Coordinates of C-alpha atoms and ligand atoms in Angstrom, one line a residue:
X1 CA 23.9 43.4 104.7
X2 CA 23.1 40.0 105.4
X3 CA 23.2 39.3 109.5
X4 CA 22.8 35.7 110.6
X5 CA 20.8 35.3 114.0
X6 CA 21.2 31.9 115.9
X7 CA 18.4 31.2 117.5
X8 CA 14.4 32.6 117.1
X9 CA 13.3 33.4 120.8
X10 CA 11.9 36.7 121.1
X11 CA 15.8 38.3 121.3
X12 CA 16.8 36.4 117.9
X13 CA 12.9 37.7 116.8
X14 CA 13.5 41.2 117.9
X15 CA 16.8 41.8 116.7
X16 CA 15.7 40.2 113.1
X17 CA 12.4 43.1 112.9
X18 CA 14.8 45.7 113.9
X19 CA 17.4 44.9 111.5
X20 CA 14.8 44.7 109.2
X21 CA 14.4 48.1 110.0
X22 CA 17.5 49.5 109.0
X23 CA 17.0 47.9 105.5
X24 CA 19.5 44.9 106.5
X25 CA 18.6 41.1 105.4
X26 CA 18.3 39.0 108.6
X27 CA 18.2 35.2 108.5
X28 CA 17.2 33.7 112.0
X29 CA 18.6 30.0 112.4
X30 CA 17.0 28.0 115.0
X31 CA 17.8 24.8 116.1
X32 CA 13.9 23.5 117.4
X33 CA 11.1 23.2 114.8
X34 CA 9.3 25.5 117.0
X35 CA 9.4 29.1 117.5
X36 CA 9.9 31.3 120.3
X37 CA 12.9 29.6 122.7
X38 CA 11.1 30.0 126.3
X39 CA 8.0 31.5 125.2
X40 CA 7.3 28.4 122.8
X41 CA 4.0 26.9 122.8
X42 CA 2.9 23.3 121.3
X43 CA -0.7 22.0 120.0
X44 CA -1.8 18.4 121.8
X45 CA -3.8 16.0 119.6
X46 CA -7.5 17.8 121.0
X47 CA -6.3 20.9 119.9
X48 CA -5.3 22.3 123.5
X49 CA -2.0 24.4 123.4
X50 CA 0.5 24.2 126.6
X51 CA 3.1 26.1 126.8
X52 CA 6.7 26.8 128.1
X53 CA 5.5 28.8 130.4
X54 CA 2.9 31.1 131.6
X55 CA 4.0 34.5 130.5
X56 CA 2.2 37.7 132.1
X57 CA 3.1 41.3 130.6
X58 CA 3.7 43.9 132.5
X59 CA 2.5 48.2 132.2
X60 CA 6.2 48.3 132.2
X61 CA 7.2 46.5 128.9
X62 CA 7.9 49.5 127.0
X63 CA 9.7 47.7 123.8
X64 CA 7.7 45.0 124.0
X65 CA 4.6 47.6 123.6
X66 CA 6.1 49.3 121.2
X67 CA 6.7 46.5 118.8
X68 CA 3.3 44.6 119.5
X69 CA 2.1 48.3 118.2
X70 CA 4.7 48.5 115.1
X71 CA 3.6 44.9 114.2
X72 CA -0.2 46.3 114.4
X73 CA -1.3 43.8 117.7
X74 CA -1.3 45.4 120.0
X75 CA -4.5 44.8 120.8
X76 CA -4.0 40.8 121.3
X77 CA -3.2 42.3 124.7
X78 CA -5.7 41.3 127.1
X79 CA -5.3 44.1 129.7
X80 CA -6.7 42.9 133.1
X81 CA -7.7 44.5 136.3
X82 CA -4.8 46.8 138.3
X83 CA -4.4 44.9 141.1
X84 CA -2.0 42.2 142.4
X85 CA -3.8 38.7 143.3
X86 CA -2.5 36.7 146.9
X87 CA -3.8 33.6 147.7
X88 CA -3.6 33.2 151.9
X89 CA -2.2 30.2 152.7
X90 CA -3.3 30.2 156.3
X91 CA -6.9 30.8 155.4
X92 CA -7.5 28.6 152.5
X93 CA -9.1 29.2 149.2
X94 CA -9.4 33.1 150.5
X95 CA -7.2 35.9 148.7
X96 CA -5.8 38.8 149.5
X97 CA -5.4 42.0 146.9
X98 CA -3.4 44.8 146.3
X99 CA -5.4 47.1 144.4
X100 CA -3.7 50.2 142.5
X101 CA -6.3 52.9 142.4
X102 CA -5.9 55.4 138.9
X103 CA -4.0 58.1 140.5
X104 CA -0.5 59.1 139.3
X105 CA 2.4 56.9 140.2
X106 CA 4.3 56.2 143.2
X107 CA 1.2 57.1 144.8
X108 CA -1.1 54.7 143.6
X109 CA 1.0 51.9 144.5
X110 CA 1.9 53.2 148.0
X111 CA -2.2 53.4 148.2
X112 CA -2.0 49.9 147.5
X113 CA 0.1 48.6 150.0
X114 CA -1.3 50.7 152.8
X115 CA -5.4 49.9 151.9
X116 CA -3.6 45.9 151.7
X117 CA -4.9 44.9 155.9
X118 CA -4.1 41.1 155.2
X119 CA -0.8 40.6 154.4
X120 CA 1.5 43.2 156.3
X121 CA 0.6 45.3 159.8
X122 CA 1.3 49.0 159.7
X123 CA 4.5 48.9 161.3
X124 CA 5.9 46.2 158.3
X125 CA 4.4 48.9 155.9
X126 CA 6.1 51.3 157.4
X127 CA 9.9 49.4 158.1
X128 CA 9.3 48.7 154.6
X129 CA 8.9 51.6 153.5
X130 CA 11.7 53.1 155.0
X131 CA 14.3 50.1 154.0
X132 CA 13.0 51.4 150.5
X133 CA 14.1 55.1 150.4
X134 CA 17.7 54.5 149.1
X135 CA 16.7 52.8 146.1
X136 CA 13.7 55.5 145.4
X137 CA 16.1 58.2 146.2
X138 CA 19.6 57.2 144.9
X139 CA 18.0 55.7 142.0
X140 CA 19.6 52.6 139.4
X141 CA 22.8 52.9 141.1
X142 CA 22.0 51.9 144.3
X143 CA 19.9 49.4 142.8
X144 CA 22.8 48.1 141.0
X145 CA 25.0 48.2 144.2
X146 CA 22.7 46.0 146.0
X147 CA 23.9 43.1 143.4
X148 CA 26.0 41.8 146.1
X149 CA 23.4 40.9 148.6
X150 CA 20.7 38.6 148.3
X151 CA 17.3 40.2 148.9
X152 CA 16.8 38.4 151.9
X153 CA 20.1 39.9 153.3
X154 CA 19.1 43.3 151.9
X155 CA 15.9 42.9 153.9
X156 CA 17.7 42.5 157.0
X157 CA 20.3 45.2 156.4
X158 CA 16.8 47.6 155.9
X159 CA 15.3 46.0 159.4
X160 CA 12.5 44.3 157.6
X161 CA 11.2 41.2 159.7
X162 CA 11.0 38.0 158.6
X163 CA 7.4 37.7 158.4
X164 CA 7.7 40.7 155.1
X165 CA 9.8 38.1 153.5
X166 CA 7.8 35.4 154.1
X167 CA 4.5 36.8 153.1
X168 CA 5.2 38.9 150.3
X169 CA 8.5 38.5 148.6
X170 CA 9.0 34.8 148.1
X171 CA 5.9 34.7 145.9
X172 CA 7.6 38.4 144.3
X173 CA 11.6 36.5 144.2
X174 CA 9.8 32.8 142.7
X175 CA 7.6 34.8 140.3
X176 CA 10.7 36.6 138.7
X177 CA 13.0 34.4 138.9
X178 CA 12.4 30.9 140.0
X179 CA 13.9 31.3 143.1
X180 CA 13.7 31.9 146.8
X181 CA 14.7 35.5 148.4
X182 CA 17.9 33.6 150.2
X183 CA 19.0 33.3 146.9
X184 CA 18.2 35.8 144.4
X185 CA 20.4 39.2 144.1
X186 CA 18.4 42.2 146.1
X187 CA 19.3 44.3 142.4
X188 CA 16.0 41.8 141.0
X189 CA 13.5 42.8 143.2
X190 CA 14.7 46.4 143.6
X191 CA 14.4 46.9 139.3
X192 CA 10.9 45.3 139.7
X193 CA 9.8 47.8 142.4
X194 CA 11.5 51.0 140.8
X195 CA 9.9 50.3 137.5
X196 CA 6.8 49.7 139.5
X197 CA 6.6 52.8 142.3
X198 CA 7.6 55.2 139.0
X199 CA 5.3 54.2 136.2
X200 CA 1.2 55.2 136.3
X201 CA 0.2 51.6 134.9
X202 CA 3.9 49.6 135.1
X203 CA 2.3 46.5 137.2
X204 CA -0.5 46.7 135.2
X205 CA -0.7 43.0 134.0
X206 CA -1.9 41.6 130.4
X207 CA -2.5 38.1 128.9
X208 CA -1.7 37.4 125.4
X209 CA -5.0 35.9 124.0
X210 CA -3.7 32.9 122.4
X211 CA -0.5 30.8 122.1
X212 CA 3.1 32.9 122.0
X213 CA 4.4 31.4 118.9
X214 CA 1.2 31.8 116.9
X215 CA 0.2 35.5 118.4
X216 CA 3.1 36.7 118.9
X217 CA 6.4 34.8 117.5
X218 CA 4.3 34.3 114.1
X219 CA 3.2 38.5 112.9
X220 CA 7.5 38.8 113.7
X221 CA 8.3 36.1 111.8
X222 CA 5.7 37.2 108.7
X223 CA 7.3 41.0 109.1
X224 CA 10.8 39.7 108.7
X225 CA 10.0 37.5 105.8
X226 CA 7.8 40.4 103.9
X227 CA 11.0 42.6 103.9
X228 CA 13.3 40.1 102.5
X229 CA 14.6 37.8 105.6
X230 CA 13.7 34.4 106.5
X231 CA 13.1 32.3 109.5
X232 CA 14.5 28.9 109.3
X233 CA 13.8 26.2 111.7
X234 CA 15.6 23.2 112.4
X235 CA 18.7 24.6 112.2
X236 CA 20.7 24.1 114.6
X237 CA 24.2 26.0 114.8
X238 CA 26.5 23.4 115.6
X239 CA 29.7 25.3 115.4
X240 CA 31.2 28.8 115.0
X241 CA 33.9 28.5 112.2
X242 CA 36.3 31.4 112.3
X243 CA 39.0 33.1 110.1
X244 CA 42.9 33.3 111.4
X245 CA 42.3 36.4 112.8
X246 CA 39.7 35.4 115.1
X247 CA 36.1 36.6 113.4
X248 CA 33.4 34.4 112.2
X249 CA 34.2 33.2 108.8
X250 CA 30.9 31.2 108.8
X251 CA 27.8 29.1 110.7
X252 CA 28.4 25.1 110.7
X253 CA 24.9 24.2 110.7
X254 CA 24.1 21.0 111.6
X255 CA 22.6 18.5 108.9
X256 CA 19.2 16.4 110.3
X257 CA 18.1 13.0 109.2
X258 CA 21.3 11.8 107.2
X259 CA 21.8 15.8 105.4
X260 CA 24.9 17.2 105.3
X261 CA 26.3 19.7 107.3
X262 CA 26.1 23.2 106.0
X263 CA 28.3 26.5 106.1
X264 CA 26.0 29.5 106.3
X265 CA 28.0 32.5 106.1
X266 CA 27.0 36.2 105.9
X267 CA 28.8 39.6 106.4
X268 CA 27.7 39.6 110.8
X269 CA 27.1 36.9 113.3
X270 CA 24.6 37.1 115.7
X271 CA 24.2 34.6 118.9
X272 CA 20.1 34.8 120.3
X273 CA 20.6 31.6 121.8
X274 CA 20.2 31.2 125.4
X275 CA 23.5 31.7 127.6
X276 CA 24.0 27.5 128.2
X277 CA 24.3 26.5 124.4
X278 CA 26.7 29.8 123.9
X279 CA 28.7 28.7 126.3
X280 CA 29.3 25.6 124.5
X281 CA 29.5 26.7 121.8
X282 CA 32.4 29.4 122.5
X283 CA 35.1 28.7 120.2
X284 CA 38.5 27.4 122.0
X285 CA 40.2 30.9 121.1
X286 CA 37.5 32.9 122.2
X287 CA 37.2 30.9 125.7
X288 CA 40.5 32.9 127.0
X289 CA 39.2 36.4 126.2
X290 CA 38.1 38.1 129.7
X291 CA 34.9 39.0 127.6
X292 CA 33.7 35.5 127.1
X293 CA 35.6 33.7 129.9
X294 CA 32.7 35.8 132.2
X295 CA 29.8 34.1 130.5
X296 CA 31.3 31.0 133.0
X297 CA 29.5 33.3 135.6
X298 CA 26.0 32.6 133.9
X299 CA 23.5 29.7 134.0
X300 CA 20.3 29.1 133.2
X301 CA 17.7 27.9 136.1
X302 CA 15.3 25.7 136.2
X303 CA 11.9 25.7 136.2
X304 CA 8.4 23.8 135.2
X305 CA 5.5 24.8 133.5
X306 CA 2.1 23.0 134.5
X307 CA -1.3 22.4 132.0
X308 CA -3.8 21.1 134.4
X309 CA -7.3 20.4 132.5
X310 CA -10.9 19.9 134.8
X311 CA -14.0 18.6 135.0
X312 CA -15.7 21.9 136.1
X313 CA -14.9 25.7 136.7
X314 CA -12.3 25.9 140.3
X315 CA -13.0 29.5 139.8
X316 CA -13.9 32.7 137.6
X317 CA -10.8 35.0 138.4
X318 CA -9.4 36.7 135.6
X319 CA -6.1 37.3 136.4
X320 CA -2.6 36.5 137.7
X321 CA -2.5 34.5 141.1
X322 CA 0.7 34.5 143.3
X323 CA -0.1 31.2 144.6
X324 CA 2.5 31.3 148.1
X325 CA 2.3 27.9 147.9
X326 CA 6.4 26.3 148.7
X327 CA 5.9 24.2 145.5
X328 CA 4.5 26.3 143.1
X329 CA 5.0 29.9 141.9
X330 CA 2.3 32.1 140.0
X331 CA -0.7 30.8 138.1
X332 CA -3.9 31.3 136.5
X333 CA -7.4 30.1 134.7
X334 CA -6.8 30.1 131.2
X335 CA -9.9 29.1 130.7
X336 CA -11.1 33.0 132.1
X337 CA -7.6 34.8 131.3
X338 CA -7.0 33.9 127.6
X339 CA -9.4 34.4 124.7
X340 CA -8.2 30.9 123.0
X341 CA -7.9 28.8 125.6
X342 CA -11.3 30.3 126.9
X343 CA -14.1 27.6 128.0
X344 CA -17.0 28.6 130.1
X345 CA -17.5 25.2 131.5
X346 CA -14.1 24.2 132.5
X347 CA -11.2 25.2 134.1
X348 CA -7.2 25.4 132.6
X349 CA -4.8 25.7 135.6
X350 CA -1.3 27.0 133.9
X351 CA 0.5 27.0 137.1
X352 CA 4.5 27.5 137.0
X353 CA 6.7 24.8 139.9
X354 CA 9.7 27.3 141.2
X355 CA 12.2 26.1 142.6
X356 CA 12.4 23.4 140.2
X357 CA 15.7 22.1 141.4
X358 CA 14.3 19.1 143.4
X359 CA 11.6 18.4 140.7
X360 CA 13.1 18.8 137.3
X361 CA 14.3 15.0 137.3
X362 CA 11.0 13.8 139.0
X363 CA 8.2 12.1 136.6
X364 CA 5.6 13.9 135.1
X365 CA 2.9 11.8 137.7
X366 CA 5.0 12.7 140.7
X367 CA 5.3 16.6 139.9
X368 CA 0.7 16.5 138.8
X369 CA 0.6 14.2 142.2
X370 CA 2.4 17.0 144.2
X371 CA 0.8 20.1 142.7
X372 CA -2.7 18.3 142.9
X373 CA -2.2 18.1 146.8
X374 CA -1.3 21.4 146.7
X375 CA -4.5 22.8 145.0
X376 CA -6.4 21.4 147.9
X377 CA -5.2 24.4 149.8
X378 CA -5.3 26.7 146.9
X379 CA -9.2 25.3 145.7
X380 CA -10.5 23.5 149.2
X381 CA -14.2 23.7 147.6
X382 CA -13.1 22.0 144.9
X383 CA -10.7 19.2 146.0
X384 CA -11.9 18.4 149.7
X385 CA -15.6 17.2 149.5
X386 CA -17.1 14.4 148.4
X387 CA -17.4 15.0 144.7
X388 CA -14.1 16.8 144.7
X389 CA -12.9 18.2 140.8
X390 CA -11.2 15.4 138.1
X391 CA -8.2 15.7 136.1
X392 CA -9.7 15.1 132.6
X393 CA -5.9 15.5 131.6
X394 CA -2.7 17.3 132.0
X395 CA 0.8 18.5 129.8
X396 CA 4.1 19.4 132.1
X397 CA 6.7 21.4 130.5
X398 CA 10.7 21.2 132.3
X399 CA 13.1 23.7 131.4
X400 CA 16.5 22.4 132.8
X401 CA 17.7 25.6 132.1
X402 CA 15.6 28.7 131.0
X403 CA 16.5 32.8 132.1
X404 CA 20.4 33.0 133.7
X405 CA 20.0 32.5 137.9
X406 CA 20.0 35.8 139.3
X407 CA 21.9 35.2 142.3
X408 CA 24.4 37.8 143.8
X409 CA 26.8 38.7 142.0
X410 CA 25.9 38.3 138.6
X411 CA 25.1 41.4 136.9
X412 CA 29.1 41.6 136.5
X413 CA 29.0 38.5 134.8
X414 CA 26.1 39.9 132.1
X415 CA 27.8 40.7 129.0
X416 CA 27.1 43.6 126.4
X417 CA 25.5 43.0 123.3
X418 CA 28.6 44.2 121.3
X419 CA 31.7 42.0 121.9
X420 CA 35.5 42.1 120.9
X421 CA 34.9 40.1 117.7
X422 CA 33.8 42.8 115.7
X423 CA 31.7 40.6 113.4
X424 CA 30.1 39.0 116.1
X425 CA 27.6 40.1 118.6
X426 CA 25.0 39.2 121.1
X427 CA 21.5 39.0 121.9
X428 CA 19.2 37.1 124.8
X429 CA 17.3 38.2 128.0
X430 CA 20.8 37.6 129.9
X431 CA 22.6 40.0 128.2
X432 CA 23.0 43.0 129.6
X433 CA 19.9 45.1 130.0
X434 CA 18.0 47.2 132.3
X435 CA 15.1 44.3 131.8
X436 CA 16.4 41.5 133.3
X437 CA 15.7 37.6 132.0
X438 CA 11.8 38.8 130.7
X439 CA 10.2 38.9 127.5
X440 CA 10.9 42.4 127.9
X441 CA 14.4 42.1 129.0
X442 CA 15.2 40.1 125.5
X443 CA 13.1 42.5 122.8
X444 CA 15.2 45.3 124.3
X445 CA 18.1 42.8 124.0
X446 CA 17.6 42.0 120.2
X447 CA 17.0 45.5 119.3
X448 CA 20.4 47.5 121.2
X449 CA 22.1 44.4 118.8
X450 CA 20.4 45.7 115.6
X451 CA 21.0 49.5 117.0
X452 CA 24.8 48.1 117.5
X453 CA 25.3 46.5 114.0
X454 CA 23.3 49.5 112.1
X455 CA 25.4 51.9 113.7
X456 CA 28.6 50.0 113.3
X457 CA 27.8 49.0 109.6
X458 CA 25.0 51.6 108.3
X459 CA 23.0 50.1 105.2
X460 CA 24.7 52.9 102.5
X461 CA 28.3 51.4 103.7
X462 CA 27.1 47.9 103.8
X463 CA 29.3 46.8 100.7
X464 CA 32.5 48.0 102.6
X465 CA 33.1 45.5 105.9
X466 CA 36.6 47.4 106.2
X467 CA 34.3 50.4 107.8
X468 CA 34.1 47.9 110.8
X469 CA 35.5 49.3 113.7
X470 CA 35.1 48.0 117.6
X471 CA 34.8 50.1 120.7
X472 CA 35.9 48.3 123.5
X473 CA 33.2 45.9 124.9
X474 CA 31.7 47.6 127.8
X475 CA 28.2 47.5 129.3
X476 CA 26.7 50.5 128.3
X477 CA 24.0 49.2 126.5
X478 CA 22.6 49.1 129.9
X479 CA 21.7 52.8 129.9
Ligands
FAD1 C1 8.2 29.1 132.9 C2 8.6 30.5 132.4 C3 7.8 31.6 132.8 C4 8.1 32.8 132.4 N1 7.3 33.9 132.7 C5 7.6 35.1 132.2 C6 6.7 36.2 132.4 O1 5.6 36.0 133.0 N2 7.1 37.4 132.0 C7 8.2 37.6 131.3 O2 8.5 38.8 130.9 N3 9.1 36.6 131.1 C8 8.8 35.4 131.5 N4 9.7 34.4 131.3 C9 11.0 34.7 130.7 C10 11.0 34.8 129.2 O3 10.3 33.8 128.6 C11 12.5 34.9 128.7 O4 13.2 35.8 129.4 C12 12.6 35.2 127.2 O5 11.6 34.5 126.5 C13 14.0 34.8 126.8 O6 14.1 35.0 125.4 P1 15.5 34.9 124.7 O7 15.3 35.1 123.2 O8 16.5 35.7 125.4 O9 16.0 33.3 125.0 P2 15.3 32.0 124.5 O10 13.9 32.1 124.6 O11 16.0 30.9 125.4 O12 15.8 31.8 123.0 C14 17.0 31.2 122.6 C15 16.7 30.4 121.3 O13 17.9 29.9 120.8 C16 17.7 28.6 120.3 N5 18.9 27.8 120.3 C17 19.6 27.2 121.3 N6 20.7 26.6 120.8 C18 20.7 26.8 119.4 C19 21.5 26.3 118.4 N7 22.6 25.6 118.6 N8 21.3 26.7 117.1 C20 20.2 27.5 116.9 N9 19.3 27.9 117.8 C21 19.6 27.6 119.1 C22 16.7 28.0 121.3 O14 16.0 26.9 120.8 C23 15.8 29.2 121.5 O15 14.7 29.2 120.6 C24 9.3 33.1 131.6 C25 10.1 32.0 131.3 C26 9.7 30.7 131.7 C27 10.6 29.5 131.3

């Protein structure tokens, strides 16, 4: 059965290997001339990739592990040390660790947090702790309760001071989502911190060692294209054409440089494009079903991804840094953290700016000026001598809009992968999924789509489309 996948981030990818899979023929359609959505990567003219953004991997990623190991890579995971990275902004250039010794899980994190004398005195450890034991205890759907608050709020309802917030949990709220804990839904952090306190190595943190479209994006592509699907870039969907009844009749893809539009049609539609275009693109019948008219709820946040290149080596750490700076969010060396990018002489600084709001229409010299001033706290050796470190050169990456903005509220608004057309599904990180907007989040995404469509349609019936028949949208593919 031939399935046409709008867009080839790593949910268009996903869903593409898996319907591979189930002996379907997948043909991905993306609009950019580069792979991957927000995990795409670009060469500059000295041969230096940047990036979209600086993407860790967590213990945690079970389908992403699982399909770096179907695809045979999973050794282009660079596994780094168990331990979470601080920098203190009141002492600078000093760091604070949470180590997570190799005892069995919760207790290895819980070890972590009480050895931790830095960042949190024993009776925040403690109020924490307690504020904690409903979500432990009554499990996903607490955790899924808590939607309505914002984590800040959550944190008061527990009794946890404001100093907890302000020293560990903004870095935690701008490192998975962009923004601050005033704003993002308490269900975010509470996912992270199950997964965490109930998997052995789950924030365990790996580096991929190269670029995400050529280590990763590429081995999918090559897998899908050996069994009989393609990948075709540069093609944008520009509209969804549909029969009188309502399904997709066909993709209107849009003609570049002068060529004519095309229609692409297949036997099932598939949208992996981010939650902003789909919303556009919603045709004018589908706008008034309840299904779609919720995607309205959903945008994408922004965010910016920094490339800063040196004179000299700011540091050897190889691993993730939670910078706690107000202006930026995580970052790290790629010069130590990434076998490609690796240079013994010189550092890499891929930091992430979260929240972007107030940047993302700034220049490229204002947002390097900024960041720069802020490294002086991060690197004082470094920046505030006499022969402080040179830019040799730099790259900055805006999203407008990347992952949906988890603010409260919005898991309602998170729609299943099957919908009420019943030739027509979705995929993407904002879908509904126990993930949330990660690289994780949208693997799992793409493949409950391919489980959806192989189920609905299995390969021996493929010939017969009359077989079709829809459940009622739900959200079950959350389970
Ligand atoms: C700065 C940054 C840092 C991040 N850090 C991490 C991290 O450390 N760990 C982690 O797990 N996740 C991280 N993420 C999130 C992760 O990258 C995303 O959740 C994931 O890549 C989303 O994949 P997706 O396929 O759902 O969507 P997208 O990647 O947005 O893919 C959608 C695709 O659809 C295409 N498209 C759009 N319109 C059309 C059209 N009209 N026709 C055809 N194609 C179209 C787009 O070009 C794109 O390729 C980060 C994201 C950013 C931006």
């Amino acid at each position: 059965m031939r399935v046409a996948i709008a867009g080839a981030g790593l949910a268009g990818l996903s869903c593409a290997k898996y319907l591979t899979d189930a002996g379907h023929t997948p043909i991905v359609l993306e609009s950019r001339d580069v792979l991957g959505g927000l995990v795409a990567a670009w060469k500059d003219s000295d041969g230096d990739w940047y990036e979209t953004g600086l993407h860790a991997f967590f213990g945690a990623y079970p389908n992403m592990l699982q399909l770096l190991k179907e695809l045979g890579i999973e050794d282009r995971l660079q596994w780094k040390e168990h331990t979470l990275i601080f920098n203190q902004p009141d002492k600078p250039g000093t760091l604070s660790r949470f180590d997570v010794p190799d005892i069995p899980s919760p207790f290895n994190v819980i070890a972590s947090i009480l050895r931790n004398k830095d960042m949190l005195t024993w009776e925040q450890k403690i109020r924490f702790a307690i504020g904690l034991l409903p979500a432990v205890v009554r499990g996903q759907k607490y955790v899924e309760d808590m939607d309505k608050y914002s984590f800040l709020e959550w944190l008061k309802r527990q009794g946890v001071d404001e100093r907890v917030t302000s020293d560990v949990f903004i870095a935690a709220c701008k490192a998975l989502t962009f923004i601050n804990p005033d704003e993002v839904s308490a269900t975010i952090l509470l996912t992270a911190l199950n997964r965490f306190l109930q998997e052995r190595y789950g924030s365990k943190i790996a580096f991929l060692d190269g670029s995400p479209t050529e280590r990763l994006c590429s081995p999918i592509v090559d897998y899908i294209t050996e069994r009989g699907g393609e990948v075709r870039l540069t093609a944008p969907l520009k509209e969804i054409l549909l029969n009188a009844d309502g399904t997709v009749k066909g993709y209107l893809i849009r003609g570049l440089n002068g060529a004519e539009d095309e229609v692409f049609t297949a036997d099932v539609y598939v949208s992996a494009m981010s939650v902003d275009p789909m919303k556009v693109m919603l045709p004018n019948s589908w706008k008034q079903m309840e299904f779609f008219k919720k995607l309205e709820g959903l945008e994408g946040v922004p965010v910016i991804n920094l490339h800063l290149w040196f004179d000299r080596k700011l540091t050897e750490i190889d691993h993730l840094l939670f910078s706690r700076s107000p202006l930026l969010s995580v970052y790290a060396d790629m010069s130590n953290t990434c076998r490609e990018y690796a240079n013994p002489n010189r550092s890499m600084l891929e930091l992430v700016l979260a929240p972007a709001k107030d940047w993302i229409a700034k220049s490229d010299q204002e947002i390097v000026a900024a960041t720069i001033a802020e490294l002086e706290k991060l690197f004082p050796d470094h920046f505030g001598g006499d022969n402080p470190a040179t830019l040799l050169k730099s790259h900055v990456v805006k999203t407008p809009r990347s992952v949906y903005k988890a603010t409260p509220g919005r898991q309602q608004y998170r729609p299943a992968q099957v919908t009420p057309i019943v030739n027509f599904y979705l995929a993407g990180s904002y879908t509904m999924q126990r993930y949330l907007g990660s690289m994780e989040g949208a693997v799992l995404s793409g493949k409950l789509t391919a489980q959806a469509i192989s189920e609905a349609l299995p390969v021996a019936n493929s010939s017969n489309l009359q077989m079709l028949t829809r459940p009622p949208a739900t959200n079950a593919a959350t389970a």
